[in-house]
Coordinates of C-alpha atoms and ligand atoms in Angstrom, one line a residue:
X937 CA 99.7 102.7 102.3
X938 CA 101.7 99.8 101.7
X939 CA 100.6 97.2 99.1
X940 CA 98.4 94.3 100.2
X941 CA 98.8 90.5 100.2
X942 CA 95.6 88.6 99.8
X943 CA 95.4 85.1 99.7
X944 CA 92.8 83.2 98.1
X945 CA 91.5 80.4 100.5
X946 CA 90.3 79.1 97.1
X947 CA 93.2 77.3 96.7
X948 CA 93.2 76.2 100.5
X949 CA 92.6 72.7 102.1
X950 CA 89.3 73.1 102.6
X951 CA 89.7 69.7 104.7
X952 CA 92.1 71.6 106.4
X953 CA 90.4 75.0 106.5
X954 CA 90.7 76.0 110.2
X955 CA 94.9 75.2 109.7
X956 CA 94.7 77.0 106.9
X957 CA 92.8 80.2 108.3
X958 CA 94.9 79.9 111.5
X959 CA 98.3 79.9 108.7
X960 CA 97.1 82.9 107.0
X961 CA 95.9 85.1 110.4
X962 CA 99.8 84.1 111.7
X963 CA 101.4 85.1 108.3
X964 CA 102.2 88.9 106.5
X965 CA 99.3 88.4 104.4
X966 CA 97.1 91.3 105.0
X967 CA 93.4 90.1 103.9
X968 CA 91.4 87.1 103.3
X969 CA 90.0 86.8 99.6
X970 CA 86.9 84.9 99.4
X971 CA 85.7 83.6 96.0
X972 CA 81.7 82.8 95.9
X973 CA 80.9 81.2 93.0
X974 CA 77.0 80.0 91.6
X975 CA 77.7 78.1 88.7
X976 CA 76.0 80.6 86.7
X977 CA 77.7 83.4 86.0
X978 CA 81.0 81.6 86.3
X979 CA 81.2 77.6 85.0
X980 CA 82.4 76.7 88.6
X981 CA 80.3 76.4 92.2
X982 CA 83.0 77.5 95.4
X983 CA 81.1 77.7 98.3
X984 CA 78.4 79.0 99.9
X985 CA 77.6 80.9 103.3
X986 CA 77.9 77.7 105.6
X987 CA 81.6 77.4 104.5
X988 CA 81.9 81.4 104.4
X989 CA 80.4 81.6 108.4
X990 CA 83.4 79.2 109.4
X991 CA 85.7 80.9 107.7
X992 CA 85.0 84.0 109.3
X993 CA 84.2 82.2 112.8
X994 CA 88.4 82.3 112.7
X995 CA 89.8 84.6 110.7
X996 CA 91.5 87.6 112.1
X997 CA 92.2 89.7 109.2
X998 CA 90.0 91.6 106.9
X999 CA 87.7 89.7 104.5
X1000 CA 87.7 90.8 101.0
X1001 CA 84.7 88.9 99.2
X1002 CA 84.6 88.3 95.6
X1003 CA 81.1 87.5 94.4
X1004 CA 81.3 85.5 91.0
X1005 CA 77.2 85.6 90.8
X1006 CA 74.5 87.0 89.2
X1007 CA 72.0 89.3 90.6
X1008 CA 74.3 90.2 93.7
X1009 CA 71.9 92.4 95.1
X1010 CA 69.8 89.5 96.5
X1011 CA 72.5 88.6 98.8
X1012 CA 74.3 91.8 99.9
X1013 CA 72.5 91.9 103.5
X1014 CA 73.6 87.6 104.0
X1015 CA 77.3 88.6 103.6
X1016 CA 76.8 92.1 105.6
X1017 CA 75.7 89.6 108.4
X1018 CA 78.5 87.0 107.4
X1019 CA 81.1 89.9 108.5
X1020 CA 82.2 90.6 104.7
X1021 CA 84.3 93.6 105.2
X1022 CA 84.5 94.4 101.3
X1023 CA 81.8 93.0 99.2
X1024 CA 82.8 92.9 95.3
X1025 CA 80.3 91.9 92.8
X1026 CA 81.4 91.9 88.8
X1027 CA 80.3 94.9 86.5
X1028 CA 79.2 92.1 84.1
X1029 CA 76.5 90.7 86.8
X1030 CA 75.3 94.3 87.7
X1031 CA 72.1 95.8 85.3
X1032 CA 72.4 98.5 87.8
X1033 CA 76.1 99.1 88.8
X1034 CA 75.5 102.6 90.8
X1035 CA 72.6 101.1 93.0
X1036 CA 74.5 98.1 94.0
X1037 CA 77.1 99.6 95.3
X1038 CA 75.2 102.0 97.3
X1039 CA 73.3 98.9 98.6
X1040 CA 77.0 97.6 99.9
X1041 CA 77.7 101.1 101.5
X1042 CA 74.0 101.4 103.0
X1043 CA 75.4 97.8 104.8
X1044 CA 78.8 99.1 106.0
X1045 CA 80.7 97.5 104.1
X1046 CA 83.2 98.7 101.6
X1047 CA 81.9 98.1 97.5
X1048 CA 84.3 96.9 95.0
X1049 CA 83.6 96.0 91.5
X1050 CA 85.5 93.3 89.5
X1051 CA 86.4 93.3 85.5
X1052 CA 86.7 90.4 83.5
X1053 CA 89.6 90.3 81.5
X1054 CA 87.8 91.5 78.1
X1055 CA 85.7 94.5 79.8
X1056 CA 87.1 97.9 79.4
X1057 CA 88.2 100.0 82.6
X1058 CA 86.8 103.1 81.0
X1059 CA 83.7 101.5 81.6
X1060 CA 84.1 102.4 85.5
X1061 CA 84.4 106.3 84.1
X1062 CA 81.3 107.4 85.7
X1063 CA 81.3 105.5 88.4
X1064 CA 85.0 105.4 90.1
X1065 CA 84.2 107.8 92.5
X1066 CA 81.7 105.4 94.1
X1067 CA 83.9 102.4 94.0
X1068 CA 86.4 101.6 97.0
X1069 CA 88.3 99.1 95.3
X1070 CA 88.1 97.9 91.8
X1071 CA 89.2 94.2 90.7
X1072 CA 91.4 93.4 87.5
X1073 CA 91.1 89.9 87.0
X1074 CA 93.9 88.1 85.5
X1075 CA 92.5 85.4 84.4
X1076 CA 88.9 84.6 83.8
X1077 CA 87.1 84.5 86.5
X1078 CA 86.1 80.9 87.8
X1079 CA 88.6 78.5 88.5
X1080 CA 92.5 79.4 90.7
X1081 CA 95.5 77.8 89.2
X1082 CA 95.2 79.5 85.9
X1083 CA 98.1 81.3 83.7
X1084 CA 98.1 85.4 84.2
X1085 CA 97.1 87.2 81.2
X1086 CA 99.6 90.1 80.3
X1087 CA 97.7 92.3 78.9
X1088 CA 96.3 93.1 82.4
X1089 CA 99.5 95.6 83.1
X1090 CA 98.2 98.0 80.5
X1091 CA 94.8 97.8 82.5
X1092 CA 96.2 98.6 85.7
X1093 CA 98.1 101.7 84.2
X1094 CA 94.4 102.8 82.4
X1095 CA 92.9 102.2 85.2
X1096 CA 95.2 104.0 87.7
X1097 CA 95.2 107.0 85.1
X1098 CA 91.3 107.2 85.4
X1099 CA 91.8 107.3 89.5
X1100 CA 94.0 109.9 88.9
X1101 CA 92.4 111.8 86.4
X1102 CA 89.4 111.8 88.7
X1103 CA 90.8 112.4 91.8
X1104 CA 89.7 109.4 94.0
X1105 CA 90.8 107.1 96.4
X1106 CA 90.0 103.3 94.9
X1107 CA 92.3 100.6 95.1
X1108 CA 93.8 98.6 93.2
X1109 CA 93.4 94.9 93.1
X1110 CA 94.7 92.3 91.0
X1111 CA 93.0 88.8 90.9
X1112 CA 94.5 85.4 89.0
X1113 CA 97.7 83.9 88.9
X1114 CA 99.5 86.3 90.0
X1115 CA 103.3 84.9 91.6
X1116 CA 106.8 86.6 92.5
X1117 CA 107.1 86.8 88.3
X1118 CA 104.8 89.6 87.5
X1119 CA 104.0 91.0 91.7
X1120 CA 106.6 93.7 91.5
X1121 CA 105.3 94.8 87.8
X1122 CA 101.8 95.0 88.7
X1123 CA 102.6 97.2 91.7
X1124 CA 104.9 99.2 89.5
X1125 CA 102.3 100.0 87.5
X1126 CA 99.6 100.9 90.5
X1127 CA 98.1 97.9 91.5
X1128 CA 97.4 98.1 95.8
X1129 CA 96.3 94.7 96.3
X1130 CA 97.2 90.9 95.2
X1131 CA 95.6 88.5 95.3
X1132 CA 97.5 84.7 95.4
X1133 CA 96.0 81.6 95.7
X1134 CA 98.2 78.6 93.8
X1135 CA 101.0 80.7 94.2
X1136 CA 100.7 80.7 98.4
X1137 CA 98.8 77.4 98.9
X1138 CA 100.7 74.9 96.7
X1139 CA 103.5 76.3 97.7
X1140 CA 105.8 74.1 99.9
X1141 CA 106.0 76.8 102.5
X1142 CA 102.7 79.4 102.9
X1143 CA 104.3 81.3 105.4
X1144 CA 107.4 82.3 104.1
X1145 CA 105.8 82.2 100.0
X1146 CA 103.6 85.1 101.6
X1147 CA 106.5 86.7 103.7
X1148 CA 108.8 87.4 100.3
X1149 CA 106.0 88.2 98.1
X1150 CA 105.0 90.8 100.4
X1151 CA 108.4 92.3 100.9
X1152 CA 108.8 92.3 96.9
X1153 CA 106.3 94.4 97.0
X1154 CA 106.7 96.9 99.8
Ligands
DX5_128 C1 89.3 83.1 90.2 C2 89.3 83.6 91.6 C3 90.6 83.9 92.1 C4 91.4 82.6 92.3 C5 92.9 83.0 92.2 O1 88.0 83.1 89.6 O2 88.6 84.8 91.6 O3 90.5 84.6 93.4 O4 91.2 82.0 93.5 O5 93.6 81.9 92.2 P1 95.1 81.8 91.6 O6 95.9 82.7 92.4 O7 95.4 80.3 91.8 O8 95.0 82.2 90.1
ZN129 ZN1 88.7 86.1 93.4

């Protein structure tokens, strides 16, 4: 499979959206990332589902939905019915991690679980085999336009060592200030999926910011 461009339409004009959907379905990038943030869990409020229906009203591509909230499960059906494709709620939010993420199955959607910079992948030891897509944040979670945090290249190795070891499928994604300096590392060491939001949308060109990273990394 080749590696995956996401674009955070964090970072997007949201005065602008629709351009800035329409940009990303005519570019390389491969899915839509979606941040939800409640204020709670993370110091930050996004957007909620009235944003998240337009969104998805004209996006073509897949959309990968990062849930920076606690107590996920209340809303798992709401972004089933949004059109979430993957619906990825933080390890940190979850009291009960297995039976989440068979509540995102049970809804068709593909269940991926996100790390916070200080939590341990060998945390996901028992569970990997459930888990479609785990997400390595780079930075803490909350805000986009923040500095990567290298340590996260010895969590992608770990954590690709656990998939490994464990013989499963999961992918790979790596959330926060990521850019063409540390792309090609991170997929060196086994990341699948990146995640840019800064890096594409303050860019003076989207199109061509997420053409080259994307052929860096494939
Ligand atoms: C941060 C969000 C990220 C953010 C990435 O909490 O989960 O998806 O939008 O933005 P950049 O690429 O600017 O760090
Ligand atoms: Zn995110």
């Amino acid at each position: 499979m080749p590696n995956l461009i996401a674009p955070s339409i964090l970072a997007a004009d949201f005065a602008n959206l629709q351009r800035d959907v329409e940009m990303v379905n005519r570019s390389d990038a491969d899915w839509f990332h979606i941040d939800i943030m409640d204020g709670v869990f993370v110091p930050n409020i996004s957007f909620g589902m009235p944003v998240l229906r337009d969104i998805v009203k004209h996006a073509t591509k897949t959309i990968d939905c990062h849930l920076m909230i606690i107590d996920p499960d209340r809303y798992v059906k709401t972004f089933a019915d949004l059109g979430c494709d993957i619906l990825t709620v933080h390890y940190e939010a979850c009291t009960h991690l297995h039976r989440t993420l068979q509540l995102i199955k049970s809804h068709g959607m593909k269940a991926g679980v996100a790390l916070n910079p200080h939590t341990s992948v060998h945390l996901l030891t028992d569970t990997i085999q459930d888990i479609d897509m785990v997400c390595l944040m780079s930075v803490n979670p909350g805000f986009g336009g923040q500095s990567f945090i290298e340590n996260t290249y010895d969590k992608v190795s770990q954590l690709k060592k656990l998939i490994e070891h464990k013989g499963c499928d999961t992918l790979i994604e790596i959330d926060g200030g990521v850019t063409n300096k540390n792309a090609k590392q991170l997929v060196d060491a086994g990341a699948d999926v990146l995640v840019a939001g800064s890096y594409v949308f303050k860019s003076d060109d989207a199109i061509t910011t997420i053409k080259d990273l994307r052929a860096m990394v494939n």
